[in-house]
Coordinates of N, CA, C and O in Angstrom, one line a residue:
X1 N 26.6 -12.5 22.7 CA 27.2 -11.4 23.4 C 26.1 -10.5 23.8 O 25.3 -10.2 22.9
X2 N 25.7 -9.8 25.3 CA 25.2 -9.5 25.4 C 25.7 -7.9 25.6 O 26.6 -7.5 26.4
X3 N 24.8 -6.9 24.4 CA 25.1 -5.3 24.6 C 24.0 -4.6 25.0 O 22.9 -5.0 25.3
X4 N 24.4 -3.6 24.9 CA 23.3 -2.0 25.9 C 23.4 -1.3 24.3 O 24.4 -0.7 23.8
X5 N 21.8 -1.6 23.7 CA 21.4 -1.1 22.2 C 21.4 0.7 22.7 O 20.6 1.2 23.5
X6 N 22.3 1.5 22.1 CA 22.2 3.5 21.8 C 21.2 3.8 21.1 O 20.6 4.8 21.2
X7 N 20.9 2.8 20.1 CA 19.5 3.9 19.4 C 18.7 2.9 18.9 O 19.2 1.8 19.0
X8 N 17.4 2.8 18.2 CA 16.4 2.1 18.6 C 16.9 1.3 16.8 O 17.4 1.9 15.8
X9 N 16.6 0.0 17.0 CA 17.5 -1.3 16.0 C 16.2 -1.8 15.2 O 15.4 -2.2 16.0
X10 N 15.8 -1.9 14.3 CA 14.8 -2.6 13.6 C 14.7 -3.9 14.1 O 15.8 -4.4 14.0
X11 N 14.0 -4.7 14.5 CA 13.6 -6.0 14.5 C 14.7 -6.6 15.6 O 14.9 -7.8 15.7
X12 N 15.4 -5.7 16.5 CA 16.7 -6.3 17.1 C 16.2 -5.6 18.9 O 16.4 -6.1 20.0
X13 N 15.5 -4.1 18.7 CA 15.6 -3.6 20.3 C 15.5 -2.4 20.4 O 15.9 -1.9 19.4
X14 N 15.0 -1.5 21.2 CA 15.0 0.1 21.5 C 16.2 0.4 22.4 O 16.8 -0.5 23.1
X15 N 16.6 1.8 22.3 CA 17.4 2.2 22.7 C 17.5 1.7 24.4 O 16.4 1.4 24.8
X16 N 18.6 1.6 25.3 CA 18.7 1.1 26.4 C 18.2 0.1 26.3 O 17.5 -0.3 27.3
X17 N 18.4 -0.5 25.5 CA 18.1 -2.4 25.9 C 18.9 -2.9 26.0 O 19.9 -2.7 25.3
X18 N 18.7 -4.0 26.9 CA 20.1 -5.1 27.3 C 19.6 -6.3 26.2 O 18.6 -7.0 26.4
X19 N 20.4 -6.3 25.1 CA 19.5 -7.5 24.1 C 21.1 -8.4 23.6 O 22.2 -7.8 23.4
X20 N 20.8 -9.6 23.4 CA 21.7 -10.7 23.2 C 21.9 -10.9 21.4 O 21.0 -10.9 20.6
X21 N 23.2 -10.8 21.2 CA 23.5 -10.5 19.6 C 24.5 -11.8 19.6 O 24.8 -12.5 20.6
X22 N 24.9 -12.0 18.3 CA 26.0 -12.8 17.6 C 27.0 -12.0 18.3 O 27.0 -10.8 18.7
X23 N 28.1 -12.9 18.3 CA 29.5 -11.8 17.9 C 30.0 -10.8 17.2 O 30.7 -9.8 17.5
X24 N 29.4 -11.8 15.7 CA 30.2 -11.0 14.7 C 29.2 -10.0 14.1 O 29.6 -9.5 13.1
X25 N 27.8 -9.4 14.7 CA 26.8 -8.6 14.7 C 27.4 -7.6 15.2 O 27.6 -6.5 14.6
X26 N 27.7 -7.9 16.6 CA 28.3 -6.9 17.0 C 29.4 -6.2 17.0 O 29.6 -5.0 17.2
X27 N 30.2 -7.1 16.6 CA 31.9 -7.1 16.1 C 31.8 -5.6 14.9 O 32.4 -4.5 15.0
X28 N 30.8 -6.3 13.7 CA 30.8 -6.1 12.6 C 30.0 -5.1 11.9 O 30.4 -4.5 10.9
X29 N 28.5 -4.8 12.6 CA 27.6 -3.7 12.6 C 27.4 -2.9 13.6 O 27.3 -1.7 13.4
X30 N 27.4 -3.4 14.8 CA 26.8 -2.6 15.8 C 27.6 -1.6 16.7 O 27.4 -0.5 17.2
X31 N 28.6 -2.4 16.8 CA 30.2 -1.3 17.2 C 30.5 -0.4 16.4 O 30.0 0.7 16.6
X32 N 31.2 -0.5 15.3 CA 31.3 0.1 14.2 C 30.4 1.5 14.2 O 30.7 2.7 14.2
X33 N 29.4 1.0 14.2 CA 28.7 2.4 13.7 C 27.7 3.1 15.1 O 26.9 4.0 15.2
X34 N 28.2 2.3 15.8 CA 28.5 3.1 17.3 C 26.6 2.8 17.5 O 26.0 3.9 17.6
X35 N 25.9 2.0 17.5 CA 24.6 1.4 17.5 C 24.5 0.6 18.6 O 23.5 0.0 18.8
X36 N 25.6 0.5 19.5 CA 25.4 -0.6 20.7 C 26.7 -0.6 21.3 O 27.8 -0.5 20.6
X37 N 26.6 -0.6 22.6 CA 28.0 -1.2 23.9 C 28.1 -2.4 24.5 O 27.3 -3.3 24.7
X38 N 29.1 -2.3 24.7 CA 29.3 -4.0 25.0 C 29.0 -3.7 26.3 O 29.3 -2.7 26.8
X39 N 28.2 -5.0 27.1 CA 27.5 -4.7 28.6 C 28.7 -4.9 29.4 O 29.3 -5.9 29.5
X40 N 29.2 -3.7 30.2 CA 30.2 -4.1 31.2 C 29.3 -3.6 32.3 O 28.1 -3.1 32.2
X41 N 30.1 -3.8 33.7 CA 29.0 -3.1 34.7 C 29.5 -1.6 34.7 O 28.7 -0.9 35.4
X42 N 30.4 -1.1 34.3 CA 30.8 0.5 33.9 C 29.4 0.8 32.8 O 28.6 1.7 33.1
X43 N 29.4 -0.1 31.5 CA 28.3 0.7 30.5 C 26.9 0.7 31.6 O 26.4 1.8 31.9
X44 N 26.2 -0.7 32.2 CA 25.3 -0.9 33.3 C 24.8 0.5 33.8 O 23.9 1.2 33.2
X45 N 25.8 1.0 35.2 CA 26.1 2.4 35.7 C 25.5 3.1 35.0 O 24.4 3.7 35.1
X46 N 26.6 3.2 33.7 CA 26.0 4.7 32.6 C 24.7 4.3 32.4 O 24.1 5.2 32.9
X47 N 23.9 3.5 31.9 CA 22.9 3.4 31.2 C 21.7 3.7 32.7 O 20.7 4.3 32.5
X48 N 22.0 3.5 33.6 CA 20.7 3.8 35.1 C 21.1 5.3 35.0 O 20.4 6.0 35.6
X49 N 22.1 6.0 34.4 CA 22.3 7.6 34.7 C 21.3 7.9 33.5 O 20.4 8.7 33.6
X50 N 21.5 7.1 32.4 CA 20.6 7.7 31.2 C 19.4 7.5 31.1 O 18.7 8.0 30.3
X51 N 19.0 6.6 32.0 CA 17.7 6.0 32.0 C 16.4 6.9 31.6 O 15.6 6.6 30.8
X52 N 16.5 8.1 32.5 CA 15.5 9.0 32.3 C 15.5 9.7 30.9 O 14.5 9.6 30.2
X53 N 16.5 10.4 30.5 CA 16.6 10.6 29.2 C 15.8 9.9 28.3 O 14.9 10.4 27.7
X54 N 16.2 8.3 28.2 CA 15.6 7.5 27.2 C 14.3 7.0 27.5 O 13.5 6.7 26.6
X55 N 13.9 7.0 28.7 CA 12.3 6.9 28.8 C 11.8 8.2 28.7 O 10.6 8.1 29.2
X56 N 12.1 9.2 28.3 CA 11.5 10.8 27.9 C 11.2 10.6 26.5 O 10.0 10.6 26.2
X57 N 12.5 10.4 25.4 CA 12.4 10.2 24.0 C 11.8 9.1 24.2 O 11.6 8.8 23.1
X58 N 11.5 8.4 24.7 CA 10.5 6.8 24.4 C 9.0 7.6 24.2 O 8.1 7.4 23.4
X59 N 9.1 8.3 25.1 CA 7.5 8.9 25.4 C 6.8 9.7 24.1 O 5.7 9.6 23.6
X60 N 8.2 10.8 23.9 CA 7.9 11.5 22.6 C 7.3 10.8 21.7 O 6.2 11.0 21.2
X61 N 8.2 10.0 21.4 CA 7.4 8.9 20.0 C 6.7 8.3 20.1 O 6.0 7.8 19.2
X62 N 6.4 8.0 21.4 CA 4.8 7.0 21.2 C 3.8 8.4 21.4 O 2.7 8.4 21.0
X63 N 4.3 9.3 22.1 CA 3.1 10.4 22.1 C 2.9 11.1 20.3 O 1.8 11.3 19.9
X64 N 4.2 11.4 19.5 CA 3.9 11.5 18.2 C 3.6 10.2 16.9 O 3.5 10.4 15.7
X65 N 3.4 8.8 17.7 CA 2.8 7.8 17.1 C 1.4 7.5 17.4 O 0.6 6.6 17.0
X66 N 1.0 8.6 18.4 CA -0.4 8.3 19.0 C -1.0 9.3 18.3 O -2.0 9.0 17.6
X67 N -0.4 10.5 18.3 CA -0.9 11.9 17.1 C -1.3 11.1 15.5 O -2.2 11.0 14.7
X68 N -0.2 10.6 15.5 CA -0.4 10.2 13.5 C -1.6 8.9 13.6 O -2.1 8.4 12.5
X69 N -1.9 8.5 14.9 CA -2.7 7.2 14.7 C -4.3 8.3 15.0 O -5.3 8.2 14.2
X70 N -4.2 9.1 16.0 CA -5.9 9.7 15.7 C -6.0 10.2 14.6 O -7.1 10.2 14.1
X71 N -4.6 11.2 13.6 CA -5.0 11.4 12.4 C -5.5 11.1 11.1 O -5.9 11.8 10.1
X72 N -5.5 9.5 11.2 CA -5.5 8.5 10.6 C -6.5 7.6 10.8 O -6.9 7.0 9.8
X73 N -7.0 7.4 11.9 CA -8.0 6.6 12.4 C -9.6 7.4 11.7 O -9.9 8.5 11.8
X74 N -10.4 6.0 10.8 CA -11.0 6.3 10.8 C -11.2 7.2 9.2 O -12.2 7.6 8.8
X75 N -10.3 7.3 8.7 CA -9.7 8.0 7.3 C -9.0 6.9 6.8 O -8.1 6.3 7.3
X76 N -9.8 6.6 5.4 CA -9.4 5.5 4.4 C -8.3 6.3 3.4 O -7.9 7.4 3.0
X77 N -7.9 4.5 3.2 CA -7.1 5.2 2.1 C -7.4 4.2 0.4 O -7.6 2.9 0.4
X78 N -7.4 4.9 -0.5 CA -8.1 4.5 -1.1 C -6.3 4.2 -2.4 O -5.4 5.0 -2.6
X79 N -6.5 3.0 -2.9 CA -5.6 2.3 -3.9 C -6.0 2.0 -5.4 O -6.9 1.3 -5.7
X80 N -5.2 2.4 -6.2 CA -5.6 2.4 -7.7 C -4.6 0.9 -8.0 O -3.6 0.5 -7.5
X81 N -5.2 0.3 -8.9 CA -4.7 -0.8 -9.2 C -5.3 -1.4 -10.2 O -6.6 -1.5 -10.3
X82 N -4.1 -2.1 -11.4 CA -4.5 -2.3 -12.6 C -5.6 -3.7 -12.6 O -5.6 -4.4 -11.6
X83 N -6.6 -4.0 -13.6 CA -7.6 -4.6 -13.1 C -7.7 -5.5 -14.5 O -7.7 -4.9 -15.6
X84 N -7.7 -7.0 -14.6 CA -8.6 -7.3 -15.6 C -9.3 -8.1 -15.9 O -9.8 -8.7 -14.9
X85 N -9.8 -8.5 -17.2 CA -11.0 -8.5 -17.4 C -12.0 -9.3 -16.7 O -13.2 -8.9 -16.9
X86 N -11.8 -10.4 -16.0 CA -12.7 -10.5 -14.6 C -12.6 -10.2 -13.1 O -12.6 -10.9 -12.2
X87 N -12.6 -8.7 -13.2 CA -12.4 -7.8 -12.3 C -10.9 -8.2 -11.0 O -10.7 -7.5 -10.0
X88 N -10.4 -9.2 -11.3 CA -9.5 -9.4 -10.0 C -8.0 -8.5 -10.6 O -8.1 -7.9 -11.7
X89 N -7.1 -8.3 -10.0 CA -5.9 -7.3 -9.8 C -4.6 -8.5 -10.2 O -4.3 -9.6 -9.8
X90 N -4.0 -7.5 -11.5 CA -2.8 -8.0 -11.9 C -2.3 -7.9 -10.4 O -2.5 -7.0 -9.6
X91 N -1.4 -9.1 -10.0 CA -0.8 -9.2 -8.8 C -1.7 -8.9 -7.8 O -2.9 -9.1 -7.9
X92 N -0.8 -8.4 -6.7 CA -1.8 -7.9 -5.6 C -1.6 -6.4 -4.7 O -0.5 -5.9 -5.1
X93 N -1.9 -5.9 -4.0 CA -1.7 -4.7 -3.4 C -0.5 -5.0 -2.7 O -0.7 -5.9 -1.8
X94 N 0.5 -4.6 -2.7 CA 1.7 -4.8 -1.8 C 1.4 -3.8 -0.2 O 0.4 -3.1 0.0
X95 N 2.4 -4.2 0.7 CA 2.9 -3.1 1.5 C 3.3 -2.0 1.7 O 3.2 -1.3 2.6
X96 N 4.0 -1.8 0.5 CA 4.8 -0.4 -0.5 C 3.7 0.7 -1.0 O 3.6 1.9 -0.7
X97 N 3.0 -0.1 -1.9 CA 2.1 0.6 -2.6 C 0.6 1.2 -0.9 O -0.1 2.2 -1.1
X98 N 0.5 0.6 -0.2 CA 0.0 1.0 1.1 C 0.7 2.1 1.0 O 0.2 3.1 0.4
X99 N 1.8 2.1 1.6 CA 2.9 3.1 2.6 C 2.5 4.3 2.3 O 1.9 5.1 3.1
X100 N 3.0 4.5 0.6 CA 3.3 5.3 -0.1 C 1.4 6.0 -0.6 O 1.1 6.8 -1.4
X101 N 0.6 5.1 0.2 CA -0.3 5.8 -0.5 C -0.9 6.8 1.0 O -1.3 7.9 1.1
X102 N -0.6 5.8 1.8 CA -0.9 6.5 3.3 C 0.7 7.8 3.2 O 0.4 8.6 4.2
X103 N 1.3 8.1 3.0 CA 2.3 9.3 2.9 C 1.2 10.5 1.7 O 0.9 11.7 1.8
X104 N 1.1 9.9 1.0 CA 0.4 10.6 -0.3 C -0.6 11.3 0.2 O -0.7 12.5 0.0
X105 N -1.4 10.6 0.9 CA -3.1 11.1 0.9 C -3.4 11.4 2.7 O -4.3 12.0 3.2
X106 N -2.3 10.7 3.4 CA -2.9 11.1 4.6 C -1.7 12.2 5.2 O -2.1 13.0 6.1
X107 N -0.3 12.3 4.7 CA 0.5 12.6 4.8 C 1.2 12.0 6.2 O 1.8 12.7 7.0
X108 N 1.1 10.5 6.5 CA 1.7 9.9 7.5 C 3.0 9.1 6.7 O 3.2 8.9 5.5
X109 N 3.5 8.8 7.4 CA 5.2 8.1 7.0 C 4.8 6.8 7.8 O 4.7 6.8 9.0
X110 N 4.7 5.8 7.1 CA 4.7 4.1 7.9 C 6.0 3.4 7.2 O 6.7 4.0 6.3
X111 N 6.3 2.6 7.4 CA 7.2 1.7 7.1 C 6.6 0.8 6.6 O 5.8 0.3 7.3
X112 N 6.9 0.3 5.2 CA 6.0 -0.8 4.6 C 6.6 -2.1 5.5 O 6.0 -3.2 5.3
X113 N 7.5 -2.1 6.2 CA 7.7 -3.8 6.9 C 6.5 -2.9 8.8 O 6.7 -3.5 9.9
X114 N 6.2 -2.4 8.7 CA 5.0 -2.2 9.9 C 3.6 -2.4 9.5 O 2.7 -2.3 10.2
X115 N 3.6 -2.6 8.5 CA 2.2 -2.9 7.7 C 1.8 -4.4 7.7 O 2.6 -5.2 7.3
X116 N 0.4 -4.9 8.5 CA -0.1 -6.2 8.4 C -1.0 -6.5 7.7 O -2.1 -6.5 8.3
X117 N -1.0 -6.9 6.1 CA -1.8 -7.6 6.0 C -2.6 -8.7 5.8 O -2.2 -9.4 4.9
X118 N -3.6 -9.0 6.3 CA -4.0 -10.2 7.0 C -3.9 -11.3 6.1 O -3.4 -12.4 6.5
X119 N -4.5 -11.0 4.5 CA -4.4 -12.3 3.8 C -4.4 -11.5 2.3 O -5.2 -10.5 2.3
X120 N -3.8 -11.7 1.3 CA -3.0 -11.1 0.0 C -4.4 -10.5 -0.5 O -5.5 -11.2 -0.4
X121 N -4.4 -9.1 -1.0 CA -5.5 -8.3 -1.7 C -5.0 -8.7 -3.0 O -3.8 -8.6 -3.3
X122 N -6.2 -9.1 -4.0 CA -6.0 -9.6 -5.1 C -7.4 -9.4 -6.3 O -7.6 -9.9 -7.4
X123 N -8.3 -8.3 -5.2 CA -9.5 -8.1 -5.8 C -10.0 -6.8 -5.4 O -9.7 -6.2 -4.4
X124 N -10.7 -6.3 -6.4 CA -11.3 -5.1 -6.0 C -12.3 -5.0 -4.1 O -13.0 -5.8 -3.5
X125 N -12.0 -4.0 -3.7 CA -13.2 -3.8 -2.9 C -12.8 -3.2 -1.5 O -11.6 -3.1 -1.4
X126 N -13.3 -2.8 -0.7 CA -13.3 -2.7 0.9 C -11.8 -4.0 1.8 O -11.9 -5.3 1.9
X127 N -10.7 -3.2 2.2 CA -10.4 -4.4 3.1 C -9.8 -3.5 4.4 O -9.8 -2.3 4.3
X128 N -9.2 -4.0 5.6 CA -8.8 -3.5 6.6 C -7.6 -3.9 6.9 O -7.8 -5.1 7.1
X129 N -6.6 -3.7 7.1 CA -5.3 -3.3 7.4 C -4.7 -3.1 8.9 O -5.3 -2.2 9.5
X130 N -4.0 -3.6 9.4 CA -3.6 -3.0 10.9 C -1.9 -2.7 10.5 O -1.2 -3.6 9.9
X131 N -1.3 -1.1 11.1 CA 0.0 -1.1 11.1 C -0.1 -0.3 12.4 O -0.9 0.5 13.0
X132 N 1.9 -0.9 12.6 CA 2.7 -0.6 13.9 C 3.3 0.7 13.7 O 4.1 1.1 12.8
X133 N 2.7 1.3 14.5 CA 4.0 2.8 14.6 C 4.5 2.9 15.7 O 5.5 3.6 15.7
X134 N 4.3 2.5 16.4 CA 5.6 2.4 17.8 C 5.5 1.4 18.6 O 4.3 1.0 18.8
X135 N 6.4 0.8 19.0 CA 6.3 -0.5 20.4 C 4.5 -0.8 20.8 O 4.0 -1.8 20.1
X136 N 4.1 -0.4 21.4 CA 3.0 -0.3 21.5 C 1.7 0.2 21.1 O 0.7 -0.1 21.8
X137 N 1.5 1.0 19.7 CA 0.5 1.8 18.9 C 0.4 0.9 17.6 O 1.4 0.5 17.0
X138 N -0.6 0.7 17.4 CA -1.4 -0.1 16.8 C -2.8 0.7 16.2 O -3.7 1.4 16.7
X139 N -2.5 0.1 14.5 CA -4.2 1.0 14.3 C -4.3 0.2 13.1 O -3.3 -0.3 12.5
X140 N -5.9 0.1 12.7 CA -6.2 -0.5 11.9 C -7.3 0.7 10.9 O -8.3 1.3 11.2
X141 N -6.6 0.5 9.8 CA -7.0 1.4 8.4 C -7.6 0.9 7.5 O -7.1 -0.2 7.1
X142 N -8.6 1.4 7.1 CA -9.3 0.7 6.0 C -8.8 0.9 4.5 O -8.1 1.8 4.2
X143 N -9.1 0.2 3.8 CA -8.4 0.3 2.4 C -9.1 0.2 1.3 O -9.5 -1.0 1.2
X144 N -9.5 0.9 0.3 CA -10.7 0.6 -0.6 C -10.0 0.6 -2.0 O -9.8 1.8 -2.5
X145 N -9.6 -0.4 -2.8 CA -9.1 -0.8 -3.8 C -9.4 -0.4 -4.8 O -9.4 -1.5 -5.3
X146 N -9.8 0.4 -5.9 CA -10.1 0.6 -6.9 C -9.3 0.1 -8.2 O -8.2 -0.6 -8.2
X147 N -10.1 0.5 -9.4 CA -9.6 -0.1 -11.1 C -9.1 1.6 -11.3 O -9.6 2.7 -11.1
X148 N -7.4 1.0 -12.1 CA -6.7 1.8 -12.7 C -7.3 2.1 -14.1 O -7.2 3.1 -14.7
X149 N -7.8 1.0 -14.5 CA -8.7 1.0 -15.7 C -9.7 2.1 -15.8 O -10.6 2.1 -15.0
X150 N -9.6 3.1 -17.0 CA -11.3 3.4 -17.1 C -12.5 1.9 -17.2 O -12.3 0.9 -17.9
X151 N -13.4 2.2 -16.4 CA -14.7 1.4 -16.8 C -14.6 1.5 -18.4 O -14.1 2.4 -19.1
X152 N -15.3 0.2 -18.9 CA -14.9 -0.3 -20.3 C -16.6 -0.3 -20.4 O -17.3 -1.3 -20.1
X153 N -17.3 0.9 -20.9 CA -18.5 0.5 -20.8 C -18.7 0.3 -22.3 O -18.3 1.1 -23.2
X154 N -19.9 -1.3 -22.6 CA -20.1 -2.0 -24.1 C -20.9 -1.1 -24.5 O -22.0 -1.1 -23.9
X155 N -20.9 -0.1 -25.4 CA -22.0 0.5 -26.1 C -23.6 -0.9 -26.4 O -23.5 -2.1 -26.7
X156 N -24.3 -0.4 -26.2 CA -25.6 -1.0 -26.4 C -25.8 -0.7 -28.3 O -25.8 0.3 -29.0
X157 N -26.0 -1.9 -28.8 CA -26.3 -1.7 -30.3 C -27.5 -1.1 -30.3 O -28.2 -1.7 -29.5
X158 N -27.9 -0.2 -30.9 CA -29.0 0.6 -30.9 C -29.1 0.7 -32.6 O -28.4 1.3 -33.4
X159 N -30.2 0.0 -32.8 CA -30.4 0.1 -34.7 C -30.3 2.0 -35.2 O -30.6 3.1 -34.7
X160 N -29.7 1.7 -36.0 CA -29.3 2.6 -36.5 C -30.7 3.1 -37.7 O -31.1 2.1 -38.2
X161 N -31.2 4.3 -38.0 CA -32.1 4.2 -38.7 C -31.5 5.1 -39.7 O -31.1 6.2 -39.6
X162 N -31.6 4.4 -40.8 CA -31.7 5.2 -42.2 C -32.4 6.6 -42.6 O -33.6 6.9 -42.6
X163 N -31.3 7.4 -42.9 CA -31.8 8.5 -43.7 C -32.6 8.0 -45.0 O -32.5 7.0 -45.8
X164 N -33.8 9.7 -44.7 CA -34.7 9.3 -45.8 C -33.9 9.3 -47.4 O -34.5 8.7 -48.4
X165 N -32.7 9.9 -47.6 CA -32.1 9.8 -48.8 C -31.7 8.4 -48.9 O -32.3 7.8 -49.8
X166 N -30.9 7.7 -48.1 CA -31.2 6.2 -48.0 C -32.2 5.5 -48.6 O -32.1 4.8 -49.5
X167 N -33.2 5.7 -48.0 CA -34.3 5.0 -48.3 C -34.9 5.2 -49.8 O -35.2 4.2 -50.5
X168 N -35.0 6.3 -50.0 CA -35.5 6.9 -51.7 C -33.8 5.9 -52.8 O -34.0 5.5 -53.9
X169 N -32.8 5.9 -52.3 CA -31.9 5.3 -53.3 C -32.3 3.8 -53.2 O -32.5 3.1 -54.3
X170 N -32.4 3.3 -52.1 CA -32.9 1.7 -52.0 C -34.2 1.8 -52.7 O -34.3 1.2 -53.8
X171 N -35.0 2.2 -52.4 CA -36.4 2.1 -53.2 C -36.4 2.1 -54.7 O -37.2 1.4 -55.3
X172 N -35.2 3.4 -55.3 CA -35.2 3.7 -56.8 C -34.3 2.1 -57.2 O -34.6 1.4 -58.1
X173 N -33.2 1.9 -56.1 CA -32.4 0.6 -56.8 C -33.7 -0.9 -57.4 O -33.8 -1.6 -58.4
X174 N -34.6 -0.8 -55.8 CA -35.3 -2.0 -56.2 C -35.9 -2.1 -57.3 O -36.0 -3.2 -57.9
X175 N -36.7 -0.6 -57.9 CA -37.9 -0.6 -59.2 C -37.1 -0.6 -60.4 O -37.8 -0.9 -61.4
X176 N -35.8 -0.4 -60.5 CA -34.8 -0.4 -61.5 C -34.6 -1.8 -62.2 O -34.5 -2.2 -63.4
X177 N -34.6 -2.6 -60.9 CA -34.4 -3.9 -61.0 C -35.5 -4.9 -61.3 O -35.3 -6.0 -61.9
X178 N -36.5 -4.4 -60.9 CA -37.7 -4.7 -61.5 C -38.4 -4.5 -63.1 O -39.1 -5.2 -63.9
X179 N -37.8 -3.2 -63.3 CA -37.9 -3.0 -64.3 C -37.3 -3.5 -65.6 O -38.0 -3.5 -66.6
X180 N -35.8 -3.8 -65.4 CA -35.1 -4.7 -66.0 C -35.7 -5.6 -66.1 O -36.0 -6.0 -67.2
X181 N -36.1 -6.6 -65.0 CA -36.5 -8.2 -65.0 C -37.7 -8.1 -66.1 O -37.9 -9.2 -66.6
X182 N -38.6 -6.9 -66.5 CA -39.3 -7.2 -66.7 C -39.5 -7.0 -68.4 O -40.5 -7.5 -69.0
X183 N -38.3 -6.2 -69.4 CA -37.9 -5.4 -70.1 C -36.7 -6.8 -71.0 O -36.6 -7.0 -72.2
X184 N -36.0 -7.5 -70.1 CA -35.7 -8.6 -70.4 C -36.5 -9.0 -71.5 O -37.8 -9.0 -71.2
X185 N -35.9 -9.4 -73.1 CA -36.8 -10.6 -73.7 C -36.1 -12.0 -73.5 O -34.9 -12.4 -73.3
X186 N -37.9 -12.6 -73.7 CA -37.3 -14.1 -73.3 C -37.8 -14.5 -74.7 O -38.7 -14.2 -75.4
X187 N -36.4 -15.5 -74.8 CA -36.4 -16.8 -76.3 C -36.9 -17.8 -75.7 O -37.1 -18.9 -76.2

């Protein structure tokens, strides 16, 4: 069935689109909650009156997805993550943990399903990232991984040197013993 999408659909269409659905999509989600019209040439009509409208708000958001992308561009974001003991990452850096770190530290809002990344982070270090914030805006973020872990630094054994009271009791134990051995009679 083909309808005329009212407000912009995840993974389905932006607002004013003539986009091809199931039936029972439309039957079932998209009517209902008033998200789409069924294409007649009456909706047609209306939609060339709205046209301007909807390419104005199109503009907005890609002009306020172009703002969050220079604010961003070029500003890392940096990821804590549990680490062990041959430095690679319980699991791996999700999408989520991205999002939510780029909201935290850059104060931008992404969608963890607009986040690409290229091949599973599963190690410490430097990687790069590209996410979608509007139809057309595109930016690529660097991402620098860190250990949740404190550094586990091995103390260096360093001989420990005996106090001189130490030494004066060892010395009195040895001549004691000496002295015995020698105080011993022998049959």
């Amino acid at each position: 069935m083909e309808v005329i999408l009212l407000h912009d659909i995840e993974r389905v269409g932006h607002e004013g689109d003539l986009v091809k659905v199931s039936d029972g999509y439309a039957r079932n989600y998209l009517f209902p909650r008033k998200l789409a019209e069924k294409c007649t040439p009456a909706a047609k009509a209306a939609l060339e009156q709205r046209r301007r409208a909807i390419e104005r708000r199109q503009e907005e958001k890609r002009q306020a997805a172009k703002s969050v992308a220079e604010r961003i561009s070029g500003t890392g974001v940096v990821i804590t993550a549990a680490v062990g003991e041959s430095g690679r990452l319980h699991g791996q850096v999700t999408t989520q943990q991205i999002a939510q770190a780029l909201g935290s530290q850059l104060g931008a809002q992404v969608d963890r399903r607009d986040i690409e990344v290229p091949s599973p982070i599963r190690e410490l270090g430097d990687f790069t990232i590209s996410a979608r914030l509007y139809k057309d805006v595109k930016i690529d973020i660097p991402i620098h991984v860190v250990s949740a872990n404190p550094p586990e630094e091995s103390p260096e054994e360093e001989p420990v040197e005996p106090e001189p009271a130490e030494v004066e009791a060892e010395v009195e134990a040895e001549v004691e013993a000496e002295v015995e051995a020698e105080v011993e009679p022998t049959q």
